[in-house]
Amino acid sequence: MSDTIILLPDRVTGFPSLDHALKQPDGLLAIGGNLEVDTLVMAYQKGIFPWFNEGDPILWWSPSPRMVLKPGELKLSRSLRKLLRKNFYQVTFDYDFSAVIAACASTHRDSEGTWITHAMIDAYTALNDAGHAHSIEVWQEDSLVGGLYGVALGRIFFAESMFSKKSNTSKIAMAALSEQLSVWQFQLIDCQVYSDHLDSLGAKLISRTRFLDYLERYCSQTPSCANWKQVWQWNDL
């Protein structure tokens, strides 16, 4: 364990060992580098992600323990199941990534600061164009009322952010993601850090070592999905 933050060059060829990650703030590993597609893919494969505020340098993190959810094991309340059965909302995958990330940025800008910066939006849009980042949309007629986005590598999904404009619509997006990833034989949804909300949905804390074992085993495996883009339907509630 080091008490020094590693400075990355503009052209990133690798990340430092996670043994260098700080305990306080939890998981801060490195500063600098870039947000190019290859850099982000390399980071996620190693259990590292960027998080920084507007105007700050890029900060790279790998917290321990790690909050994760097993696909298909999301806890659904009785009221949420009832809402889903009504088909009041339509759920799609990869229909409007740009609108989802913009809505997530707006939500966090209002409540938590501006960590989904313009640079982050550009970077994850490029990841989407490259086939690595994906969105789940929840619609009320033609209005986008909820959703989430994240990064898929092999059989691991790294959830990044979600938003709701109507009650429970982010939970609907997460429920759709969890069930579909189970069908596609994904092994883990990375939720990054603990929150009471994630705990209530069934997410669990695991050690960084165990998390890295998942990444080493499953990031290189091909999932059983040919195309993310779809109109999604509940099959068995």
PDB file of C-alpha atoms in Angstrom, residues 6 18 48 54 57 74 133 140 146 148 150 156 178 226 229:
ATOM      1  CA  ILE A   6       0.828   7.853  -9.402  1.00  0.00           C
ATOM      2  CA  LEU A  18      -3.673  -1.717  -7.380  1.00  0.00           C
ATOM      3  CA  ILE A  48     -10.164   0.893 -12.478  1.00  0.00           C
ATOM      4  CA  GLU A  54     -15.334  19.616 -13.921  1.00  0.00           C
ATOM      5  CA  PRO A  57      -7.498  16.510 -13.705  1.00  0.00           C
ATOM      6  CA  LEU A  74     -31.980  -8.009  -8.161  1.00  0.00           C
ATOM      7  CA  ALA A 133     -20.805   1.245 -23.637  1.00  0.00           C
ATOM      8  CA  GLN A 140     -43.502   6.882 -21.169  1.00  0.00           C
ATOM      9  CA  GLY A 146     -35.543   6.833 -16.737  1.00  0.00           C
ATOM     10  CA  LEU A 148     -28.871   3.931 -17.016  1.00  0.00           C
ATOM     11  CA  GLY A 150     -22.449   1.443 -18.376  1.00  0.00           C
ATOM     12  CA  ILE A 156     -18.955  -8.227 -16.886  1.00  0.00           C
ATOM     13  CA  SER A 178     -30.237  -7.553 -14.464  1.00  0.00           C
ATOM     14  CA  ALA A 226     -25.283 -10.796 -30.799  1.00  0.00           C
ATOM     15  CA  LYS A 229     -30.272  -3.010 -29.420  1.00  0.00           C
TER      16      LYS A 229
END
